[in-house]
Coordinates of C-alpha atoms in Angstrom, one line a residue:
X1 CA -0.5 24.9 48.4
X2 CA -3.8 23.9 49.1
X3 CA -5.4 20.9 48.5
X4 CA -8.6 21.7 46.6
X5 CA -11.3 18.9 45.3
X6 CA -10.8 18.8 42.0
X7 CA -13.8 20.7 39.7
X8 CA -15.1 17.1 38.2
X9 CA -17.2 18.8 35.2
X10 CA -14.2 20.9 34.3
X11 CA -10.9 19.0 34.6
X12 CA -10.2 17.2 31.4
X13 CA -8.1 14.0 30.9
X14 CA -6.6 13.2 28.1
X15 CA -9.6 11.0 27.4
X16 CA -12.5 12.6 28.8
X17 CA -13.8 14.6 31.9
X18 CA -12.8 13.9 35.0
X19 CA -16.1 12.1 36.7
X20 CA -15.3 12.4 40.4
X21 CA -13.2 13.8 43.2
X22 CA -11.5 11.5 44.4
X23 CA -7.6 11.9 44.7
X24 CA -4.6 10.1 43.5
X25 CA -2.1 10.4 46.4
X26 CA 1.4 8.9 45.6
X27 CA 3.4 7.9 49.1
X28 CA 7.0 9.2 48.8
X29 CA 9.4 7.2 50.2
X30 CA 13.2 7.3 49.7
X31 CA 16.7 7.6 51.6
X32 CA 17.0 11.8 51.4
X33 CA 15.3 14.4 50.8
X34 CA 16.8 15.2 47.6
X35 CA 15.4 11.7 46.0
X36 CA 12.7 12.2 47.7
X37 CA 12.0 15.6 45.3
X38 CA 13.1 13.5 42.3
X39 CA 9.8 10.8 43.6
X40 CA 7.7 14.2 43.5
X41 CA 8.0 15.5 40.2
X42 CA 7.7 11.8 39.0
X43 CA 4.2 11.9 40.8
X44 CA 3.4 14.8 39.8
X45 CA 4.3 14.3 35.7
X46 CA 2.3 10.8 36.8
X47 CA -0.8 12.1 37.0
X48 CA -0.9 12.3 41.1
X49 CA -3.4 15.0 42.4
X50 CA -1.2 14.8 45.8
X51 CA 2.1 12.9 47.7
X52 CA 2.0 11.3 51.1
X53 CA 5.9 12.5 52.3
X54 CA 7.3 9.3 54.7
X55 CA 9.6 11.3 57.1
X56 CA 9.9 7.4 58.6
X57 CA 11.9 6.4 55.4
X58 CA 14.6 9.0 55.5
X59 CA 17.8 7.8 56.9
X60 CA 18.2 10.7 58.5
X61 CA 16.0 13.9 59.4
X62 CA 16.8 17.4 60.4
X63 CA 13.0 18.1 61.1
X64 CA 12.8 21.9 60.2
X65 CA 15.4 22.0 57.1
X66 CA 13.9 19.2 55.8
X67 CA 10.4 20.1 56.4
X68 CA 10.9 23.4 55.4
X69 CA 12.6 22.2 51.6
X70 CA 9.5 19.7 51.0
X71 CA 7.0 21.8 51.8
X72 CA 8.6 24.8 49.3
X73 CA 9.6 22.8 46.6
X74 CA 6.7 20.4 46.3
X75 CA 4.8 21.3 43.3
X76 CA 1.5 19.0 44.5
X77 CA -0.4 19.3 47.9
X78 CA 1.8 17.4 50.9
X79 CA 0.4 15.0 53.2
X80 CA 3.6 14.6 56.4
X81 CA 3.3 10.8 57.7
X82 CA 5.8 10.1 60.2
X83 CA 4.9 6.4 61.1
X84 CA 6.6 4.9 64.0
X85 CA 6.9 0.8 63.9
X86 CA 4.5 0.1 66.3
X87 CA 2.1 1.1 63.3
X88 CA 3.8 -0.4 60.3
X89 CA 6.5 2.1 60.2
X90 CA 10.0 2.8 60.0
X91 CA 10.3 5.5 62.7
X92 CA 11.7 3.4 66.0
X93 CA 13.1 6.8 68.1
X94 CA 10.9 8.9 71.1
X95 CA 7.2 9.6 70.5
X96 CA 7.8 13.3 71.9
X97 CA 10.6 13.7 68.8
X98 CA 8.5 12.7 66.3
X99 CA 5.2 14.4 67.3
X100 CA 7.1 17.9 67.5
X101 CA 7.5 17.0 64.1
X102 CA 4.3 17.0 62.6
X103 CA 3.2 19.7 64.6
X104 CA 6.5 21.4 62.7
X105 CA 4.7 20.7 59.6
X106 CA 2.0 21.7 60.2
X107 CA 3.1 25.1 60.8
X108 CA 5.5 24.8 58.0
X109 CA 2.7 24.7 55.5
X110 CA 2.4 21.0 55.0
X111 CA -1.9 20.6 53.5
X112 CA -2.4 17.6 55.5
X113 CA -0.8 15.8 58.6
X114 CA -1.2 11.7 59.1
X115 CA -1.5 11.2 63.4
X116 CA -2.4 8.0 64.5
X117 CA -5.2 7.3 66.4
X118 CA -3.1 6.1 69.6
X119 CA -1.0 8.9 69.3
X120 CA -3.6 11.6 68.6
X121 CA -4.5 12.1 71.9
X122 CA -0.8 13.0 72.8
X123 CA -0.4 15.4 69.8
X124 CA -3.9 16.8 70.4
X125 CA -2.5 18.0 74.2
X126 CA 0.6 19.1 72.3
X127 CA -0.8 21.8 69.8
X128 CA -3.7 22.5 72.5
X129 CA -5.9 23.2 69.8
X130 CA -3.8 25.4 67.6
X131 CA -4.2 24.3 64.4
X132 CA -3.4 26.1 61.0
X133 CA -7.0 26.5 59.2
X134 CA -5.6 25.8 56.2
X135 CA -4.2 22.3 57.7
X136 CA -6.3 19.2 57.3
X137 CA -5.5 16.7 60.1
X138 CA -6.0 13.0 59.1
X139 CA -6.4 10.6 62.1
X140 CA -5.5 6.5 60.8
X141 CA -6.0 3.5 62.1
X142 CA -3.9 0.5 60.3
X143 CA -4.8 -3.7 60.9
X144 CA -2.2 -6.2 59.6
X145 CA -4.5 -9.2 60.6
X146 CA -8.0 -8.8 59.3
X147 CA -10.9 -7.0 57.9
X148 CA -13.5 -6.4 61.4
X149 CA -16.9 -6.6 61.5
X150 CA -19.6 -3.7 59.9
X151 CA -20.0 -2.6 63.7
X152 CA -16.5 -2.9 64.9
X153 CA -15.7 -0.8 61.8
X154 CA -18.3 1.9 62.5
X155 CA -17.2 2.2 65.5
X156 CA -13.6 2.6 64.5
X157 CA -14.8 5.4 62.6
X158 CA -16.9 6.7 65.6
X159 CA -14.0 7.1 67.7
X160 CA -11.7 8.7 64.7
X161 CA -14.0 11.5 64.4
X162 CA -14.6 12.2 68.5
X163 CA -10.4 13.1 68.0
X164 CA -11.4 15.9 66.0
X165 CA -10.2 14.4 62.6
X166 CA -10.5 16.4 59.5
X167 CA -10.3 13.2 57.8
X168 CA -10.7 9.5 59.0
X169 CA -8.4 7.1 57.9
X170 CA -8.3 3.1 58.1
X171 CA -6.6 0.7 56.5
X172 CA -7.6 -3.0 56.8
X173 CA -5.9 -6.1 56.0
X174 CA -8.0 -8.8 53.4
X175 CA -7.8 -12.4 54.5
X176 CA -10.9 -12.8 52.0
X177 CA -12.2 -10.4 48.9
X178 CA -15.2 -10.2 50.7
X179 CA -13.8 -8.6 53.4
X180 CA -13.7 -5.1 50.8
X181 CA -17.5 -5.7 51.1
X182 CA -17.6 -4.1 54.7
X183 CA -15.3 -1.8 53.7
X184 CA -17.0 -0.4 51.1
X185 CA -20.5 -0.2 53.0
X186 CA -18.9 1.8 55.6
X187 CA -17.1 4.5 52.6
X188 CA -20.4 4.9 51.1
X189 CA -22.5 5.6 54.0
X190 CA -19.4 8.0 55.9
X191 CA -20.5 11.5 56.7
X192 CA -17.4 12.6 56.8
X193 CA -13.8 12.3 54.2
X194 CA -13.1 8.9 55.1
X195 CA -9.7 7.0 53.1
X196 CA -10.8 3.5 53.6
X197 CA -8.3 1.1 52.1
X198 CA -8.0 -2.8 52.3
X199 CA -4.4 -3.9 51.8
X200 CA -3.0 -7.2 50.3
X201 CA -3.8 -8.7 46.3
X202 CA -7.3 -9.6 47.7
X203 CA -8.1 -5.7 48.9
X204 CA -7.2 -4.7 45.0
X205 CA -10.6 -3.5 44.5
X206 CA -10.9 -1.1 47.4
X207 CA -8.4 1.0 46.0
X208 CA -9.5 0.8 42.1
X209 CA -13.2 1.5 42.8
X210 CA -12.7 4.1 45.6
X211 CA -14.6 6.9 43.6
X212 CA -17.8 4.8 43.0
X213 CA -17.9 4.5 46.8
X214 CA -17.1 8.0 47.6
X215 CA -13.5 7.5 48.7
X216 CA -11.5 10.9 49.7
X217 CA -8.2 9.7 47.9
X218 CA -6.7 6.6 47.1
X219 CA -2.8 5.7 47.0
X220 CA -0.7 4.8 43.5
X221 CA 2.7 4.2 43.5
X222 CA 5.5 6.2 41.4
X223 CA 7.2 3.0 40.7
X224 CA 6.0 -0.6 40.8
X225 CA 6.8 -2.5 43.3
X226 CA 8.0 0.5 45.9
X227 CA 4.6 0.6 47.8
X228 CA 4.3 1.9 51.2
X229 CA 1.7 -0.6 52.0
X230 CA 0.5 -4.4 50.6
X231 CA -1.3 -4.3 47.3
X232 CA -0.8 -0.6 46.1
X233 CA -1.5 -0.1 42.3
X234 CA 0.8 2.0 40.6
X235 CA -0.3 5.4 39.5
X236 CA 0.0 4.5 35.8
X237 CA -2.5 1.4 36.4
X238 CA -5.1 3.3 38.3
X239 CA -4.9 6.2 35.5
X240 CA -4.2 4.0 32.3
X241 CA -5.3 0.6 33.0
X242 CA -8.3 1.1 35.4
X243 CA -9.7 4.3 33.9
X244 CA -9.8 6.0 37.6
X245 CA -11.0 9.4 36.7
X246 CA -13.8 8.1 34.5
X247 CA -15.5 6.2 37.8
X248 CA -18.0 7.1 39.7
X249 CA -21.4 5.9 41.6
X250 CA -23.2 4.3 38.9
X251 CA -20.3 2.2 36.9
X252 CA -20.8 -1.5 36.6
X253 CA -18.0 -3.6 37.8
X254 CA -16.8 -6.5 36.2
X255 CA -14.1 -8.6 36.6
X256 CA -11.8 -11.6 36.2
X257 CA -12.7 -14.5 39.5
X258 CA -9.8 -16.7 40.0
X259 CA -7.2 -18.0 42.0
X260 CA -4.3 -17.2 40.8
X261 CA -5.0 -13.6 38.6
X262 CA -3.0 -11.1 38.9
X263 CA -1.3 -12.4 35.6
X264 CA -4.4 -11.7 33.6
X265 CA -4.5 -9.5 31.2
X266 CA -8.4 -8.9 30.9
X267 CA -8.8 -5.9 32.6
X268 CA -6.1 -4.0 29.9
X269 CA -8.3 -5.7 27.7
X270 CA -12.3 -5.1 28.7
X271 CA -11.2 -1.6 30.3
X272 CA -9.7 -0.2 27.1
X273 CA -12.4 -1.1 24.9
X274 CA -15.0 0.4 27.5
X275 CA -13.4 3.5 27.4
X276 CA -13.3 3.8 23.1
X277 CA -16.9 3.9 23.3
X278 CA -17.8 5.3 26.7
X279 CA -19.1 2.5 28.2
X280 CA -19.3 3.3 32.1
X281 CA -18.0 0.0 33.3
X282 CA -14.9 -1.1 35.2
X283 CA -12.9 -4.5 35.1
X284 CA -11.0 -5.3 37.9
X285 CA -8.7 -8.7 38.8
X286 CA -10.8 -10.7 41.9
X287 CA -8.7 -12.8 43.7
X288 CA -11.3 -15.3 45.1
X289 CA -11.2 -18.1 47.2
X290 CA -14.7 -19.0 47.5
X291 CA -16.8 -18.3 44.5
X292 CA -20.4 -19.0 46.4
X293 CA -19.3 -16.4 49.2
X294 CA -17.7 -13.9 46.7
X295 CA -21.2 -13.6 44.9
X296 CA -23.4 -13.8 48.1
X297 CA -21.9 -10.8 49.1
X298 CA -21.3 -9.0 45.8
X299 CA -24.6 -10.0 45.1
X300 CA -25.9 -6.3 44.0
X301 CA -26.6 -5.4 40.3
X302 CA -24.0 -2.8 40.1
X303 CA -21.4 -6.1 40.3
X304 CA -23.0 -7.1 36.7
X305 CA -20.8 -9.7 34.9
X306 CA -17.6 -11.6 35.7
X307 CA -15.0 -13.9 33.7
X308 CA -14.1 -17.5 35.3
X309 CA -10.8 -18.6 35.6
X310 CA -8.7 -22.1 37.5
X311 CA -9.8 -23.2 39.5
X312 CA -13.6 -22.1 39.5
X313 CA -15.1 -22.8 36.4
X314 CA -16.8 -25.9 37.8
X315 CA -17.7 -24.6 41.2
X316 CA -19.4 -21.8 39.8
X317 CA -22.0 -23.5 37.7
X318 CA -24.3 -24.1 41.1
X319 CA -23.7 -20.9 41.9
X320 CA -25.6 -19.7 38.8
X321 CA -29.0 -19.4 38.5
X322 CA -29.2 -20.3 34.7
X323 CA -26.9 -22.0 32.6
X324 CA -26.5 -21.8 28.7
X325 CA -27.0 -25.4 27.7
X326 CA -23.9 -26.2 26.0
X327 CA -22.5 -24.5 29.4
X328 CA -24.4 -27.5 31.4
X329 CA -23.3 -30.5 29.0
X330 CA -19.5 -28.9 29.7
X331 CA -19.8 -28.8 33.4
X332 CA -17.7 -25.7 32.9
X333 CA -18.9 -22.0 33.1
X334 CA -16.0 -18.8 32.3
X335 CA -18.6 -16.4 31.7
X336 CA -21.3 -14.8 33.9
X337 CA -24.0 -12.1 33.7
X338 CA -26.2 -10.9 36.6
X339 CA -29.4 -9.9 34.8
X340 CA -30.2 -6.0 35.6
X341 CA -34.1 -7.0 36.2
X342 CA -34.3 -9.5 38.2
X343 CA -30.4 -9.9 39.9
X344 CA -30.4 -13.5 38.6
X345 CA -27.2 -15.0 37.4
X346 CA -26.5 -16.7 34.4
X347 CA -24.0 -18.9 33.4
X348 CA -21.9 -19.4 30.1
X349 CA -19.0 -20.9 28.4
X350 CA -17.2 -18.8 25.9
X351 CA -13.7 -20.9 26.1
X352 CA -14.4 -23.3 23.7
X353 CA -15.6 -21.6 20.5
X354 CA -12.2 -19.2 20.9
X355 CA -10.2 -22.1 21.3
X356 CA -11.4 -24.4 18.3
X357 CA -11.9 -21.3 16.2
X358 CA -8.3 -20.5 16.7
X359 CA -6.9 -24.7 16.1
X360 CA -9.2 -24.7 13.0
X361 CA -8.4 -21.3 11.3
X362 CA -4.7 -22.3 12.0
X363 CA -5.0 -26.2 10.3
X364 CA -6.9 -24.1 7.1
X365 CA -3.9 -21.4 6.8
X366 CA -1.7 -24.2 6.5
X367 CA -3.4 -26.2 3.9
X368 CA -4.5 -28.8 5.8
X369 CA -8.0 -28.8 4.4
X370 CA -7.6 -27.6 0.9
X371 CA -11.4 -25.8 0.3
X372 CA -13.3 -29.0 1.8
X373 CA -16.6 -28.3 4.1
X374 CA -16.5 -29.2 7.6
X375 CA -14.1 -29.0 10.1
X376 CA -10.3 -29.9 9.8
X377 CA -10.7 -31.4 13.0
X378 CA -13.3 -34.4 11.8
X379 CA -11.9 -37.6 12.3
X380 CA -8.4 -36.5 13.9
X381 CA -7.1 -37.5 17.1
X382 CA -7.6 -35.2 19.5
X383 CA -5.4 -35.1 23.2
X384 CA -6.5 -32.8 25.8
X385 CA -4.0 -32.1 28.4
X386 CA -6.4 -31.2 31.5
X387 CA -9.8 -32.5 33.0
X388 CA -10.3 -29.3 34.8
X389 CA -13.0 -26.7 33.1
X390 CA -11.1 -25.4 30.2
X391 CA -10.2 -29.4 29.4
X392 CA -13.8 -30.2 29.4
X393 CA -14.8 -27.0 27.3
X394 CA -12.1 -28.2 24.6
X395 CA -13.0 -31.7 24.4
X396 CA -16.7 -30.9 24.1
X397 CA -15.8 -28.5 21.5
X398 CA -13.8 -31.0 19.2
X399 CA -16.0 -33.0 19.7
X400 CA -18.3 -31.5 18.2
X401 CA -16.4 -31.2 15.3
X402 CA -16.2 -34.7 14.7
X403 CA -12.6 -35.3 16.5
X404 CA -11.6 -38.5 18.4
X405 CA -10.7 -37.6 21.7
X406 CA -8.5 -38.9 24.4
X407 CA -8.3 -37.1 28.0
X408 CA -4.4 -37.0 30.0
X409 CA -4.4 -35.6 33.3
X410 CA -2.0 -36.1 36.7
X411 CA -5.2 -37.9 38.4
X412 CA -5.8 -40.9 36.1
X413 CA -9.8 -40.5 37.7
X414 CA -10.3 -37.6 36.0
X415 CA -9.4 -37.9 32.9
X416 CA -11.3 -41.2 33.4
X417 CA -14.7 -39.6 34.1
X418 CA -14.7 -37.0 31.3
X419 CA -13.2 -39.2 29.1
X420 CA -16.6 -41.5 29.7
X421 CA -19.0 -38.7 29.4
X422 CA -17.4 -37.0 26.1
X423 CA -16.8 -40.6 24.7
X424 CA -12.7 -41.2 24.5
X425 CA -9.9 -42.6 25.8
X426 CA -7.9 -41.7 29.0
X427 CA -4.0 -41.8 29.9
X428 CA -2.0 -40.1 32.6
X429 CA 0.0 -37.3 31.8
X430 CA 3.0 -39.9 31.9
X431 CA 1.4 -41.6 29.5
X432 CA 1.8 -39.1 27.0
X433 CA 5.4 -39.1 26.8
X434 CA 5.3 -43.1 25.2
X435 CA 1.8 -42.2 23.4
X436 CA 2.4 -42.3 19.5
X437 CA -0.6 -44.3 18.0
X438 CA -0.7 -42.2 14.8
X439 CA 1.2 -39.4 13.6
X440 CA -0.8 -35.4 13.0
X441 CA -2.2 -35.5 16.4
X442 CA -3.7 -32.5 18.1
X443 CA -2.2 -31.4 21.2
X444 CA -4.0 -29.2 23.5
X445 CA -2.8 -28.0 27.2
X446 CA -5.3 -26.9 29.5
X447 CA -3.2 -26.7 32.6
X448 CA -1.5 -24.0 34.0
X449 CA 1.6 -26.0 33.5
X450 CA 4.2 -23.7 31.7
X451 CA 2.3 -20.5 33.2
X452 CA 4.4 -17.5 34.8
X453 CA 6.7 -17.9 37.0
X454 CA 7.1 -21.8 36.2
X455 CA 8.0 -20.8 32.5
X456 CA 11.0 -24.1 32.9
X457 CA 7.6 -26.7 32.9
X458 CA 6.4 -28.6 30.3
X459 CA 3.7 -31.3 30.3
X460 CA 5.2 -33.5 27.4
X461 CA 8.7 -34.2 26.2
X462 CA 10.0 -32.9 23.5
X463 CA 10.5 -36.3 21.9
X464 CA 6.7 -37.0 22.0
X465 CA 5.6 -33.3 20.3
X466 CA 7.1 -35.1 17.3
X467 CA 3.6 -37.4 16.6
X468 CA 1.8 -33.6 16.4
X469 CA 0.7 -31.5 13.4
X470 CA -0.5 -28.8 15.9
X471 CA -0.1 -28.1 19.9
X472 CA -2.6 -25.2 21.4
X473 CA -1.4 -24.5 24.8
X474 CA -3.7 -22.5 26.9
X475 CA -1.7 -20.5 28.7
X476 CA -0.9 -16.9 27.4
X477 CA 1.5 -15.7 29.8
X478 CA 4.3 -16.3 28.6
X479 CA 2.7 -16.3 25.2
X480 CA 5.4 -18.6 23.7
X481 CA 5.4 -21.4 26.7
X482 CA 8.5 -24.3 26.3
X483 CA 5.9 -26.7 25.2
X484 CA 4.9 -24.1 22.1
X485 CA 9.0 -23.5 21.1
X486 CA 9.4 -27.1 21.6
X487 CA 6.3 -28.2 19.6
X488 CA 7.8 -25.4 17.2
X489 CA 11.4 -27.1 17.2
X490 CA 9.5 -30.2 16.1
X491 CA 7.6 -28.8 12.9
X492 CA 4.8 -28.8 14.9
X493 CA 1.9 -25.7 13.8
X494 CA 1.6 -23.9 17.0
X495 CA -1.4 -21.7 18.2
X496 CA -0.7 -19.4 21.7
X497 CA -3.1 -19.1 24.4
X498 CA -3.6 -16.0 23.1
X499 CA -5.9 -16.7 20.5
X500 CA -8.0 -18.3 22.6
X501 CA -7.9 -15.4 25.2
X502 CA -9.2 -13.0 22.4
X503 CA -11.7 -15.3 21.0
X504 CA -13.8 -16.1 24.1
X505 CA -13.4 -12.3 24.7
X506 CA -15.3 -11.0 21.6
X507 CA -17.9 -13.0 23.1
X508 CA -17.8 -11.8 27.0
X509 CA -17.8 -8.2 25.7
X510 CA -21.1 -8.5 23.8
X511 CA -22.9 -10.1 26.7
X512 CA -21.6 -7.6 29.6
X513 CA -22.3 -4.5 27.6
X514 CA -24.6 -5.3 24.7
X515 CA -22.3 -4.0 22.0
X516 CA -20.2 -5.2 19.5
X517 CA -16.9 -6.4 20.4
X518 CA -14.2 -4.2 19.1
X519 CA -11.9 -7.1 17.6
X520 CA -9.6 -4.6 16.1
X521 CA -9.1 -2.8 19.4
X522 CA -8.3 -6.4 21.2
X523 CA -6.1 -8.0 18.3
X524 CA -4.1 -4.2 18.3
X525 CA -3.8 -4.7 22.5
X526 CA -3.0 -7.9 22.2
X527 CA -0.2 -7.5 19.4
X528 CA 1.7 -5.2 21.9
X529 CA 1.6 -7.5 24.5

């Protein structure tokens, strides 16, 4: 079975044409051969244009039979890998064994045949130049420490092709995001197929946006969780979440800065909605540890808008080149566009109007302000848990509408400082469990206290919730968090992180594409979730 490049103006997916070549290859990895032809119809009924077969995973391997089956009864193009240990393997037996091997499958039929480079020598004396035309050898390279240098990299590359590769192959490991930079510069200028992959969270984006760089195939997993190497997406996520086949050169890439953010659910959000209308954008999860590096290096147009979540929403505000007032008075920024002119950034802060739009639409269903102008929130007291960005954002914002506020965080300091600058009162978050001045308080958590996996932690007691008509808490995953069942328990109104995740969406969505937000769509996504 040949693997042919896919016919990008002619193969349809169920939502659209298929705007590039590059492959989905799912690794097959499993005890036997027989589960391993269970894995390939699962690819296959997936969505996988091929399968990487791991000859290393089988307990044990009668070379030709087994060969022989997977080759006949694999209904995709095969890829043999036979990866010994001293390359990230499983296969610990006699380089001589396991090279006869792959030269077996490559006269078997097998489309493609994975040789490392410090073994290709050895296998290259072994077939003496007889290779099958209609087998593709793929020479790889794999680094569990780090991303090398542009040059150290082309040179890599250099020496994969002098083997006589059909293919070059490297996989990298990310210590930082911008270590994909490198990786990408060296995919889009290749002469040659070239699988480039950077492995861990932080290499995420080399294998979602391999088509815009010109990637020969990238790897998705049948399963989650049963990857063959750090950081794989699953097939389904590649396909359903990150619109794979729709990619190509020219998309924009957005995408959600933090630290953690895996949890986020933004992408399933921004990358649905792009593809109901078309729009050719991508939205991807950017783990970042340094928000001035990350966009000094992504620092091209075609990297055109990102979200801000913990703990950069402060950091980033010198990064930008403009900032939206109200942004500025904050000290907080969530949202920012890189102007297609001029490559300028500009900074925004879209968590505050989801968050009060959500506490005050809440107060007015329950009857709280019975037809009266102005906000529900004038003159209440006000208690922000947090004085991080998201803390500042809410207190400005209820502020605004005329609340009192008061300021509890863990550093005493910090809740100190903001608390002077908005105008309030600050406690620690100890405080808060003895803090009953009035009853109908609003309660608002801006911490990632309560967020997955701690879902036991709380920032209050339950005792305290009792002095609140409403408690927001910011974190959406879980969307009921202990302190909003407990607040709950306690008659309390409670409004989920949720809300405020949609809310300060609608807004993101107009500003990276210049369309209306689809609030149907979200609300509809975020109903399932």
């Amino acid at each position: 079975m040949e693997l042919v490049t896919p016919d990008v103006e002619k193969m349809g997916e169920s939502d659209g044409i298929r705007r590039n070549s590059t492959l989905i290859c799912a690794p097959i990895m499993a005890d036997t051969v027989d589960q391993m032809l269970i894995h390939m119809n699962s690819a296959k009924s997936s969505g996988a244009d091929c399968v990487e077969i791991r000859l290393d995973s089988l307990k044990v391997v009668n070379a030709r039979e087994d060969i022989q089956t997977l080759v006949k009864l694999s209904q995709l193009p095969t890829i043999f890998t036979y990866r010994p240990t001293w390359e990230g393997g499983q296969y610990d037996g006699d380089e001589q064994s396991r090279l006869a091997a792959l030269r077996l499958a490559m006269e078997l039929g097998a489309d493609h045949i994975d040789v490392e480079l410090k073994a290709v020598d050895d296998f290259n004396n072994l077939i003496r130049g007889d290779m099958p035309t209609k087998c593709k050898l793929i020479v790889s390279s794999h680094n569990y420490q780090n991303t090398p240098s542009v040059e150290d990299l082309g040179n890599l590359v250099a020496r994969i092709q002098a083997t006589g590769a059909d293919i070059v192959k490297f996989a990298t490991t990310a210590v930082d995001i911008t270590d994909v930079a490198r990786v990408f510069q060296i995919t889009a200028h290749s002469q040659v197929p070239i699988i480039a992959m950077v492995m861990g969270e932080k290499g995420l984006m080399s294998r979602v946006l391999c088509p815009k760089f010109g990637g020969y195939l990238t790897f998705g997993t049948v399963e989650d969780g049963k990857v063959s190497a750090p950081g794989q997406p699953t097939i389904r996520d590649l396909l359903d979440l990150f619109n794979f086949r729709q990619l190509g050169p020219d998309t924009k890439v957005f995408g959600i800065i933090g630290k953690p953010v895996g949890h986020s659910k933004s992408p399933l959000l921004y990358n649905k909605a792009f593809r109901s209308v078309g729009f050719n954008g991508v939205y991807v999860h950017m783990l970042v540890d340094n928000v001035k590096n990350f966009l000094e290096t992504y620092s091209s147009t075609d990297f055109a808008g990102f979200s801000c979540t913990i703990p950069h929403k402060e950091s980033i505000v010198q990064c930008c080149d403009e900032v939206d007032p109200i942004a500025k008075s904050i000290g907080a920024v969530n949202c920012v566009i890189r102007r297609q002119n001029d490559g300028k950034l500009y900074g925004c802060n879209t968590d505050y109007v989801g968050a009060i739009s959500a506490i005050e639409d809440s107060l007015r269903g329950s009857g709280v302000q019975n037809g009266a102008s102005g906000s529900p929130l004038a003159g209440r007291l006000f208690v922000v848990i947090g004085a991080g960005g998201a803390g500042k954002a809410l207190a400005y914002g209820a502020k605004e509408k005329g609340a009192r506020i008061v300021i509890a965080n863990r550093t005493y300091d910090r809740a100190r400082e903001l608390a002077e600058i908005i105008g309030g009162e600050a406690l620690t978050l100890a405080d808060l469990n003895t803090y009953k001045p009035e009853n109908d308080m609003i309660l608002a958590n801006t911490t990632s206290i309560g967020m997955q996996p701690n879902i036991d932690d709380t920032p209050i007691s339950k005792e305290a919730l009792k002095s609140y008509a409403l408690v927001f808490d910011a974190v959406y995953t879980p969307k009921i968090t202990r302190l909003l069942r407990e607040a709950g328990e306690c008659g309390a109104l409670v409004v989920t992180g949720v809300e405020m995740f949609i809310g300060q969406a609608y807004e993101q969505y107009e500003r990276f594409t210049g369309l209306p937000a689809p609030k149907e769509l979200f609300r509809d996504i975020m109903a399932n979730y």
